[in-house]
Short mmCIF file of C-alpha atoms and ligand atoms in Angstrom, two decimals:
data_model
loop_
_atom_site.label_atom_id
_atom_site.label_comp_id
_atom_site.label_asym_id
_atom_site.label_seq_id
_atom_site.Cartn_x
_atom_site.Cartn_y
_atom_site.Cartn_z
CA MET A 254 57.32 -13.56 -3.37
CA ASP A 255 57.73 -12.58 -6.98
CA PHE A 256 57.66 -8.86 -7.62
CA ALA A 257 58.80 -8.87 -11.20
CA TYR A 258 56.64 -6.43 -13.11
CA THR A 259 55.07 -7.62 -16.33
CA GLN A 260 55.66 -5.67 -19.53
CA GLU A 261 52.08 -4.45 -19.22
CA ASP A 262 52.76 -3.15 -15.71
CA GLU A 263 55.92 -1.37 -16.85
CA ALA A 264 54.01 0.20 -19.74
CA PHE A 265 51.30 1.30 -17.30
CA ARG A 266 53.91 2.91 -15.02
CA ALA A 267 55.61 4.67 -17.94
CA GLU A 268 52.30 6.01 -19.26
CA LEU A 269 51.32 7.33 -15.82
CA ARG A 270 54.73 8.92 -15.22
CA ALA A 271 54.64 10.63 -18.60
CA TRP A 272 51.15 11.95 -17.89
CA LEU A 273 52.19 13.22 -14.45
CA ASP A 274 55.31 14.88 -15.89
CA GLU A 275 53.17 16.68 -18.39
CA ASN A 276 50.30 17.66 -16.11
CA LEU A 277 51.52 18.13 -12.57
CA ALA A 278 53.92 21.05 -13.02
CA ASP A 279 51.40 22.85 -15.19
CA PHE A 280 48.65 22.22 -12.62
CA ARG A 281 50.82 23.54 -9.77
CA GLU A 282 51.49 26.72 -11.71
CA GLN A 283 47.77 27.53 -11.71
CA GLY A 284 48.08 28.45 -8.02
CA ASP A 285 44.67 29.76 -7.08
CA PHE A 286 41.74 27.36 -7.26
CA GLY A 287 39.20 29.39 -5.27
CA GLY A 288 38.01 28.64 -1.72
CA HIS A 289 39.23 31.11 0.86
CA HIS A 290 40.20 29.17 3.96
CA GLY A 291 41.32 25.79 5.35
CA THR A 292 39.14 22.93 4.21
CA MET A 293 37.44 24.87 1.41
CA ARG A 294 40.75 25.94 -0.13
CA THR A 295 42.09 22.40 0.01
CA MET A 296 38.89 21.00 -1.46
CA ALA A 297 38.88 23.50 -4.35
CA LYS A 298 42.39 22.38 -5.28
CA ARG A 299 41.46 18.72 -4.97
CA GLN A 300 38.40 19.23 -7.16
CA ALA A 301 40.48 20.84 -9.90
CA TRP A 302 43.10 18.07 -9.68
CA GLN A 303 40.55 15.24 -9.81
CA ARG A 304 38.96 16.81 -12.90
CA ARG A 305 42.37 16.99 -14.53
CA LEU A 306 42.96 13.32 -13.65
CA ASN A 307 39.59 12.40 -15.12
CA GLU A 308 40.38 14.17 -18.38
CA GLY A 309 43.41 11.90 -18.68
CA GLY A 310 41.48 8.78 -17.61
CA TRP A 311 43.41 8.59 -14.29
CA ALA A 312 40.74 9.48 -11.72
CA ALA A 313 39.34 6.03 -10.91
CA ILE A 314 41.60 3.44 -12.45
CA ASN A 315 39.92 0.47 -10.80
CA TRP A 316 36.46 1.34 -12.23
CA PRO A 317 35.09 -0.34 -15.37
CA LYS A 318 36.06 1.26 -18.66
CA GLU A 319 32.45 2.10 -19.52
CA TRP A 320 32.37 4.43 -16.48
CA GLY A 321 35.69 6.13 -17.16
CA GLY A 322 38.03 3.68 -15.38
CA ARG A 323 40.80 1.41 -16.63
CA GLU A 324 39.88 -1.88 -14.94
CA ALA A 325 43.35 -1.80 -13.40
CA THR A 326 44.83 -4.95 -11.87
CA ILE A 327 45.86 -5.02 -8.20
CA MET A 328 49.50 -4.53 -9.19
CA GLN A 329 48.57 -1.51 -11.32
CA ASN A 330 46.67 -0.06 -8.36
CA VAL A 331 49.82 -0.41 -6.28
CA ILE A 332 51.95 1.18 -9.02
CA TYR A 333 49.41 4.02 -9.18
CA SER A 334 49.64 4.66 -5.41
CA GLU A 335 53.45 4.54 -5.55
CA GLU A 336 53.75 6.92 -8.48
CA MET A 337 51.25 9.40 -6.99
CA ALA A 338 53.21 9.35 -3.71
CA LYS A 339 56.56 9.80 -5.49
CA ALA A 340 55.22 12.68 -7.57
CA LYS A 341 53.67 14.23 -4.43
CA ALA A 342 50.41 14.60 -6.35
CA PRO A 343 47.57 16.38 -4.52
CA GLY A 344 44.77 14.31 -3.01
CA ILE A 345 41.48 13.94 -4.87
CA TYR A 346 38.12 15.57 -4.15
CA ASN A 347 35.98 12.45 -3.94
CA ALA A 348 38.34 9.95 -2.30
CA ASN A 349 35.43 8.19 -0.57
CA GLY A 350 33.46 8.30 -3.78
CA VAL A 351 36.19 6.89 -6.00
CA TRP A 352 37.55 4.23 -3.64
CA GLN A 353 34.48 3.13 -1.74
CA ILE A 354 31.08 4.51 -2.69
CA GLY A 355 31.60 4.33 -6.47
CA PRO A 356 32.64 0.64 -6.32
CA MET A 357 29.59 -0.03 -4.12
CA ILE A 358 27.30 1.62 -6.70
CA ILE A 359 29.02 -0.30 -9.52
CA LYS A 360 28.50 -3.58 -7.66
CA TRP A 361 25.06 -3.06 -6.10
CA GLY A 362 23.43 -0.19 -8.00
CA THR A 363 20.67 -0.38 -10.58
CA ASP A 364 21.37 0.98 -14.07
CA GLU A 365 19.36 4.07 -13.17
CA GLN A 366 21.49 4.65 -10.04
CA LYS A 367 24.74 4.20 -11.95
CA ASP A 368 23.55 6.66 -14.54
CA LEU A 369 22.52 9.16 -11.89
CA TRP A 370 25.67 9.15 -9.74
CA LEU A 371 28.82 7.64 -11.23
CA ARG A 372 29.76 10.44 -13.65
CA GLY A 373 29.40 13.07 -10.91
CA ILE A 374 31.70 11.10 -8.61
CA ILE A 375 34.50 10.48 -11.09
CA ASN A 376 34.44 14.00 -12.49
CA ALA A 377 34.30 15.63 -9.04
CA ASP A 378 31.13 17.52 -10.02
CA VAL A 379 29.71 17.24 -6.52
CA HIS A 380 31.18 16.01 -3.25
CA TRP A 381 30.22 12.78 -1.48
CA CYS A 382 30.44 11.77 2.17
CA GLN A 383 30.15 8.45 3.92
CA GLY A 384 27.93 8.27 7.02
CA PHE A 385 28.50 5.19 9.14
CA THR A 386 29.60 6.23 12.66
CA GLU A 387 27.16 7.20 15.44
CA PRO A 388 27.74 8.32 19.03
CA GLU A 389 27.18 4.73 20.22
CA ALA A 390 28.39 2.96 17.09
CA GLY A 391 32.06 3.50 16.16
CA SER A 392 34.32 0.48 16.60
CA ASP A 393 31.10 -1.43 17.26
CA LEU A 394 29.51 -0.19 14.05
CA ALA A 395 26.78 -2.83 13.98
CA ASN A 396 25.26 -1.08 17.00
CA LEU A 397 24.02 1.74 14.74
CA ARG A 398 20.53 3.01 15.52
CA THR A 399 19.64 5.76 13.04
CA MET A 400 16.17 4.57 12.10
CA ALA A 401 14.75 4.49 8.56
CA LEU A 402 11.14 3.38 8.51
CA ARG A 403 9.35 2.77 5.25
CA ASP A 404 6.41 5.01 4.35
CA GLY A 405 5.17 4.20 0.85
CA ASP A 406 7.96 4.80 -1.63
CA GLU A 407 10.10 6.69 0.88
CA TYR A 408 12.09 5.99 4.04
CA VAL A 409 11.68 8.37 6.98
CA LEU A 410 14.98 8.90 8.80
CA ASN A 411 15.49 9.84 12.46
CA GLY A 412 18.74 9.72 14.43
CA GLN A 413 22.27 11.03 14.58
CA LYS A 414 25.61 10.37 12.88
CA ILE A 415 28.94 11.79 14.04
CA TRP A 416 32.50 12.38 12.73
CA ILE A 417 31.26 12.35 9.14
CA SER A 418 34.09 13.83 7.06
CA THR A 419 33.16 16.77 4.84
CA ALA A 420 29.38 16.23 5.23
CA HIS A 421 28.99 20.03 5.23
CA ILE A 422 30.21 20.30 1.65
CA ALA A 423 28.65 17.08 0.37
CA LYS A 424 25.72 16.97 -2.03
CA TRP A 425 25.30 13.21 -1.58
CA GLY A 426 26.12 10.74 1.18
CA LEU A 427 26.10 6.98 1.53
CA PHE A 428 24.55 6.21 4.92
CA LEU A 429 24.04 3.02 6.87
CA VAL A 430 20.69 3.04 8.67
CA ARG A 431 18.55 0.59 10.63
CA THR A 432 15.44 -0.57 8.81
CA ASP A 433 14.58 -3.38 11.24
CA PRO A 434 13.88 -1.74 14.62
CA ASP A 435 13.88 -5.11 16.48
CA ALA A 436 17.24 -6.45 15.24
CA ILE A 437 19.43 -5.14 18.10
CA ALA A 438 17.02 -6.21 20.89
CA GLU A 439 16.80 -9.65 19.31
CA GLY A 440 20.61 -10.06 19.19
CA ARG A 441 20.83 -9.78 15.37
CA LYS A 442 22.60 -6.44 15.19
CA HIS A 443 24.39 -7.12 11.87
CA GLU A 444 20.99 -7.69 10.28
CA GLY A 445 18.35 -5.08 9.54
CA ILE A 446 20.93 -2.53 8.33
CA THR A 447 20.33 -0.87 4.97
CA ALA A 448 22.51 1.35 2.75
CA LEU A 449 20.79 4.52 1.55
CA ILE A 450 22.08 7.31 -0.64
CA VAL A 451 20.98 10.58 0.85
CA ASP A 452 20.58 13.98 -0.76
CA MET A 453 22.30 16.10 1.88
CA GLU A 454 20.25 19.17 0.87
CA ALA A 455 16.89 17.49 1.61
CA PRO A 456 14.68 18.91 4.41
CA GLY A 457 15.11 17.37 7.89
CA ILE A 458 18.90 17.04 7.62
CA ASP A 459 20.96 19.25 9.89
CA VAL A 460 24.74 19.17 9.34
CA ARG A 461 26.91 20.73 12.05
CA PRO A 462 30.68 20.94 11.50
CA ILE A 463 32.92 20.05 14.45
CA PRO A 464 36.23 21.95 14.69
CA ASP A 465 39.05 19.41 14.75
CA ILE A 466 42.35 19.52 16.65
CA THR A 467 43.91 21.71 13.92
CA ARG A 468 40.92 24.12 14.06
CA ASP A 469 39.81 23.14 10.59
CA GLU A 470 36.21 22.10 10.17
CA MET A 471 36.66 18.76 8.50
CA PHE A 472 34.09 16.46 10.06
CA CYS A 473 30.49 16.91 11.19
CA GLU A 474 27.53 15.74 13.19
CA VAL A 475 24.53 14.92 11.00
CA PHE A 476 21.03 14.96 12.51
CA PHE A 477 18.01 13.43 10.79
CA THR A 478 14.53 14.59 11.83
CA ASP A 479 11.81 12.99 9.70
CA ALA A 480 14.09 13.33 6.66
CA ARG A 481 12.65 11.54 3.63
CA VAL A 482 14.74 9.44 1.25
CA PRO A 483 13.16 7.83 -1.84
CA VAL A 484 13.25 4.01 -1.83
CA LYS A 485 14.82 4.20 -5.29
CA TYR A 486 17.95 5.65 -3.60
CA ARG A 487 18.48 2.41 -1.64
CA LEU A 488 21.68 0.55 -2.56
CA GLY A 489 21.10 -3.21 -2.56
CA GLU A 490 18.09 -4.77 -0.88
CA GLU A 491 16.62 -3.80 2.45
CA GLY A 492 18.70 -5.45 5.19
CA GLN A 493 21.78 -5.92 2.96
CA GLY A 494 23.57 -2.80 4.19
CA TRP A 495 26.31 -4.64 6.11
CA LEU A 496 27.22 -6.66 3.04
CA VAL A 497 27.14 -3.58 0.79
CA ALA A 498 29.44 -1.62 3.10
CA MET A 499 31.92 -4.37 3.95
CA GLY A 500 32.36 -5.64 0.39
CA THR A 501 34.50 -2.70 -0.66
CA LEU A 502 37.00 -2.64 2.20
CA GLY A 503 39.56 -4.25 -0.13
CA HIS A 504 39.59 -1.07 -2.20
CA GLU A 505 40.59 0.91 0.89
CA ARG A 506 43.49 -1.51 1.50
CA VAL A 507 44.91 -1.06 -1.98
CA GLY A 508 44.59 2.70 -1.56
CA THR A 509 47.11 2.58 1.31
CA ALA A 510 49.89 0.95 -0.72
CA GLY A 511 51.76 4.23 -1.29
CA LEU A 512 51.84 5.23 2.38
CA SER A 513 55.31 3.91 3.23
CA ILE A 514 56.61 5.75 0.19
CA SER A 515 54.97 9.06 1.10
CA MET A 516 56.19 8.72 4.70
CA ARG A 517 59.72 8.08 3.41
CA ILE A 518 59.43 11.28 1.34
CA ASP A 519 58.25 13.10 4.48
CA LEU A 520 61.35 11.86 6.32
CA ASP A 521 63.64 13.12 3.53
CA ASN A 522 61.82 16.46 3.46
CA MET A 523 62.03 16.99 7.20
CA ILE A 524 65.76 16.25 7.20
CA GLU A 525 66.15 18.74 4.36
CA ALA A 526 64.16 21.37 6.30
CA THR A 527 66.30 20.69 9.40
CA ARG A 528 69.50 21.26 7.40
CA LYS A 529 68.13 24.68 6.54
CA HIS A 530 66.45 25.80 9.77
CA ASN A 531 68.10 23.93 12.65
CA PRO A 532 71.21 22.14 11.32
CA GLU A 533 72.88 21.44 14.69
CA ALA A 534 69.98 19.07 15.53
CA LEU A 535 71.45 16.64 13.01
CA ASP A 536 74.54 16.22 15.25
CA ASP A 537 72.45 15.17 18.23
CA PRO A 538 73.06 11.42 18.84
CA ASP A 539 69.54 10.85 20.19
CA LEU A 540 67.89 12.46 17.15
CA ARG A 541 70.23 10.61 14.78
CA ASP A 542 69.23 7.38 16.47
CA ARG A 543 65.52 8.22 16.05
CA ILE A 544 66.02 8.96 12.34
CA ALA A 545 67.74 5.60 11.87
CA ARG A 546 65.00 3.74 13.72
CA ILE A 547 62.25 5.34 11.65
CA TYR A 548 64.14 4.64 8.46
CA THR A 549 64.35 0.96 9.45
CA GLN A 550 60.68 0.84 10.42
CA LEU A 551 59.65 2.39 7.11
CA GLU A 552 61.58 -0.27 5.25
CA PHE A 553 59.95 -2.93 7.41
CA THR A 554 56.50 -1.48 6.64
CA ARG A 555 57.24 -1.47 2.92
CA LEU A 556 58.11 -5.17 3.13
CA LEU A 557 55.01 -5.89 5.23
CA ASN A 558 52.86 -4.27 2.53
CA ALA A 559 54.74 -6.29 -0.08
CA ARG A 560 53.96 -9.49 1.79
CA ALA A 561 50.25 -8.55 1.97
CA LEU A 562 50.32 -7.76 -1.75
CA SER A 563 51.97 -11.09 -2.53
CA LYS A 564 49.09 -12.83 -0.71
CA VAL A 565 46.48 -10.80 -2.59
CA LEU A 566 48.08 -11.74 -5.90
CA LYS A 567 47.98 -15.42 -4.95
CA GLY A 568 44.32 -15.10 -3.94
CA GLU A 569 45.14 -15.67 -0.25
CA LYS A 570 43.72 -13.76 2.71
CA THR A 571 45.85 -10.75 3.70
CA TRP A 572 45.66 -11.75 7.34
CA PRO A 573 47.32 -10.61 9.62
CA GLU A 574 49.52 -8.34 7.49
CA VAL A 575 46.77 -5.78 6.83
CA GLN A 576 46.00 -5.37 10.54
CA LEU A 577 49.71 -5.11 11.35
CA ALA A 578 50.21 -2.56 8.56
CA LYS A 579 47.38 -0.41 10.01
CA LEU A 580 49.17 -0.38 13.38
CA GLN A 581 52.49 0.43 11.69
CA TRP A 582 50.91 3.26 9.70
CA SER A 583 49.42 4.79 12.83
CA TYR A 584 52.60 4.40 14.90
CA LEU A 585 54.89 5.70 12.16
CA SER A 586 52.77 8.70 11.17
CA GLN A 587 52.76 9.89 14.76
CA THR A 588 56.42 9.07 15.41
CA LEU A 589 57.43 10.92 12.24
CA ALA A 590 55.31 13.92 13.17
CA GLU A 591 56.93 14.08 16.62
CA LEU A 592 60.41 13.69 15.16
CA ALA A 593 59.81 16.60 12.77
CA VAL A 594 59.12 19.14 15.50
CA ASP A 595 62.02 17.84 17.61
CA LEU A 596 64.38 18.13 14.64
CA LEU A 597 63.21 21.60 13.66
CA GLY A 598 63.27 22.98 17.19
CA PRO A 599 61.13 26.02 18.04
CA ALA A 600 60.61 26.96 14.37
CA GLY A 601 58.92 23.62 13.81
CA LEU A 602 56.12 24.61 16.15
CA LEU A 603 55.16 27.79 14.30
CA GLY A 604 51.72 27.42 12.75
CA ARG A 605 50.68 28.43 9.26
CA GLY A 606 50.12 32.07 8.56
CA GLY A 607 53.23 33.34 10.35
CA PRO A 608 56.20 34.56 8.25
CA ASP A 609 58.68 32.24 10.00
CA ALA A 610 56.61 29.07 9.80
CA VAL A 611 58.68 26.27 8.25
CA ASP A 612 57.16 24.89 5.03
CA GLY A 613 53.98 26.88 5.62
CA GLY A 614 53.43 25.36 9.08
CA THR A 615 53.02 21.82 7.71
CA TRP A 616 55.08 20.18 10.44
CA ALA A 617 53.31 21.95 13.30
CA ARG A 618 49.94 21.00 11.84
CA ASN A 619 51.03 17.43 11.26
CA TYR A 620 52.15 17.11 14.86
CA VAL A 621 48.55 17.38 16.08
CA PHE A 622 46.72 16.14 12.99
CA GLN A 623 48.36 12.72 12.93
CA ARG A 624 46.72 11.80 16.24
CA PHE A 625 43.73 10.75 14.15
CA THR A 626 45.58 7.70 12.84
CA SER A 627 45.03 5.96 16.21
CA ILE A 628 41.33 5.87 15.50
CA GLY A 629 40.73 6.29 11.76
CA ALA A 630 40.45 3.10 9.66
CA GLY A 631 40.17 0.92 12.79
CA ALA A 632 41.11 1.96 16.35
CA THR A 633 44.50 0.77 17.63
CA GLU A 634 43.15 -1.16 20.62
CA VAL A 635 40.59 -2.93 18.48
CA GLN A 636 43.26 -3.92 15.93
CA LYS A 637 45.43 -5.22 18.78
CA ASN A 638 42.50 -7.20 20.18
CA ILE A 639 41.96 -8.82 16.79
CA ILE A 640 45.65 -9.69 16.41
CA ALA A 641 45.87 -11.01 20.00
CA ASP A 642 42.76 -13.09 19.52
CA ARG A 643 43.16 -14.46 16.02
CA ALA A 644 46.89 -14.31 15.15
CA ILE A 645 48.60 -14.88 18.51
CA GLN A 646 45.56 -16.76 19.87
CA LEU A 647 46.02 -15.44 23.39
CA PRO A 648 43.64 -17.12 25.83
CA ARG A 649 40.49 -15.18 26.72
CA LYS A 650 39.70 -14.60 30.39
C1 FAD B 46 39.62 12.13 11.06
C2 FAD B 46 38.43 11.22 11.16
C3 FAD B 46 37.54 11.14 10.09
C4 FAD B 46 36.43 10.30 10.17
N1 FAD B 46 35.57 10.27 9.10
C5 FAD B 46 34.49 9.46 9.16
C6 FAD B 46 33.56 9.43 8.07
O1 FAD B 46 33.72 10.10 7.06
N2 FAD B 46 32.47 8.63 8.18
C7 FAD B 46 32.23 7.85 9.27
O2 FAD B 46 31.24 7.13 9.28
N3 FAD B 46 33.09 7.89 10.34
C8 FAD B 46 34.21 8.66 10.31
N4 FAD B 46 35.07 8.71 11.37
C9 FAD B 46 34.74 7.97 12.57
C10 FAD B 46 35.58 6.73 12.82
O3 FAD B 46 35.21 5.70 11.93
C11 FAD B 46 35.36 6.35 14.28
O4 FAD B 46 35.96 7.36 15.06
C12 FAD B 46 35.94 5.01 14.62
O5 FAD B 46 35.18 3.99 14.04
C13 FAD B 46 36.00 4.79 16.15
O6 FAD B 46 34.75 4.97 16.70
P1 FAD B 46 34.50 5.97 17.94
O7 FAD B 46 35.01 7.32 17.60
O8 FAD B 46 33.08 5.83 18.35
O9 FAD B 46 35.42 5.42 19.11
P2 FAD B 46 35.14 4.17 20.02
O10 FAD B 46 34.83 2.97 19.20
O11 FAD B 46 34.16 4.55 21.08
O12 FAD B 46 36.56 3.97 20.67
C14 FAD B 46 37.04 4.85 21.70
C15 FAD B 46 38.27 4.21 22.30
O13 FAD B 46 37.90 2.95 22.90
C16 FAD B 46 38.70 1.90 22.36
N5 FAD B 46 37.88 0.70 22.19
C17 FAD B 46 36.68 0.59 21.54
N6 FAD B 46 36.26 -0.69 21.57
C18 FAD B 46 37.19 -1.40 22.25
C19 FAD B 46 37.34 -2.77 22.61
N7 FAD B 46 36.42 -3.68 22.26
N8 FAD B 46 38.45 -3.14 23.31
C20 FAD B 46 39.39 -2.22 23.64
N9 FAD B 46 39.32 -0.90 23.34
C21 FAD B 46 38.24 -0.50 22.65
C22 FAD B 46 39.17 2.41 21.01
O14 FAD B 46 40.36 1.79 20.60
C23 FAD B 46 39.35 3.89 21.27
O15 FAD B 46 40.60 4.13 21.85
C24 FAD B 46 36.20 9.53 11.33
C25 FAD B 46 37.09 9.60 12.40
C26 FAD B 46 38.20 10.43 12.32
C27 FAD B 46 39.14 10.48 13.50
#
């Protein structure tokens, strides 16, 4: 492994740090971004922050320069994630759009499509969602059955999606649909899938938010009843949807590079909060042991990510490090969240809104919210199956 940064990388880091120093404090001082509750308030802040990033040319660094990006290298993407985590920068408004859908449009879109959508994504003008999962197609995504049948220069959509994040505030969505009705019955379920960009305000689309475990309304069911989507909104050719969707997974991987850093910051912050609100917990041998274990695990995860990165830089497959890192991320996020409430004692369980809630109720919310990491970005059991099968090569029954 060689992690020496080139002069170019160091210059990139310095430029980003200087920009963050100049912009972040000023941005935080603005305070009110509109949006009155939960998701909407968070999204208003994210929208303002992404616009600020775009003004500085920092919203989508991996995009081509002609569309407002910097054509950043993999190492620069990692530096970007690290610096954002260290600076505790807010999240962005169109994370799906910048990391996944935008790159898909850049790779597969026509000039007309790029012109229509890319500026709106990078500048956070309108929100985008990504509609893959269905009630019978989650881990087994290729089982998706939302039908899109061609009628002249339109597709007619019927079916249901579920758990689609922020569909209720999205203007556009990238959906995977089935254009070959016989593919599943004929045992070709990865074929006959097409990627369509859908105007979420079109007739025949019913979006119903589902309250999540924190009582926010973050994800939704989406029902299509004879909804019409112009053929010119298709991304790639008919039947190429699987390829279109899977080709950008690498972007998601790079986006996770800062996670061990942000979790380490969380650990420092929760110890700091404990010193203030429940100091005697820090004398408890069991809790001290748990802190030490997590610290060690975080360091291990950082090195695991470094090993994956080293493989990427050498053009090798990131197998099995990426699958292991997903399991580590899930395990550590939940273990950290549990440790926080145990360290803080009763005060750690007070939810936001109350005067005594520690850090605005962040730790109490995190305790329940982090459960999602067992299923988001690849369910734990499925990741374990893959590792058992392909890395350890356990015998099948
Ligand atoms: C916070 C959040 C946001 C999301 N946002 C989006 C979004 O924006 N767009 C979108 O398209 N989807 C989204 N999803 C959906 C997510 O992609 C799915 O939840 C995920 O793919 C799992 O599918 P599922 O929910 O159908 O669970 P299932 O696949 O039915 O899994 C249920 C359980 O069965 C286990 N299991 C499944 N298959 C196997 C197997 N072969 N062997 C052993 N165990 C197995 C799983 O590990 C899991 O524990 C989101 C989910 C969450 C939690």
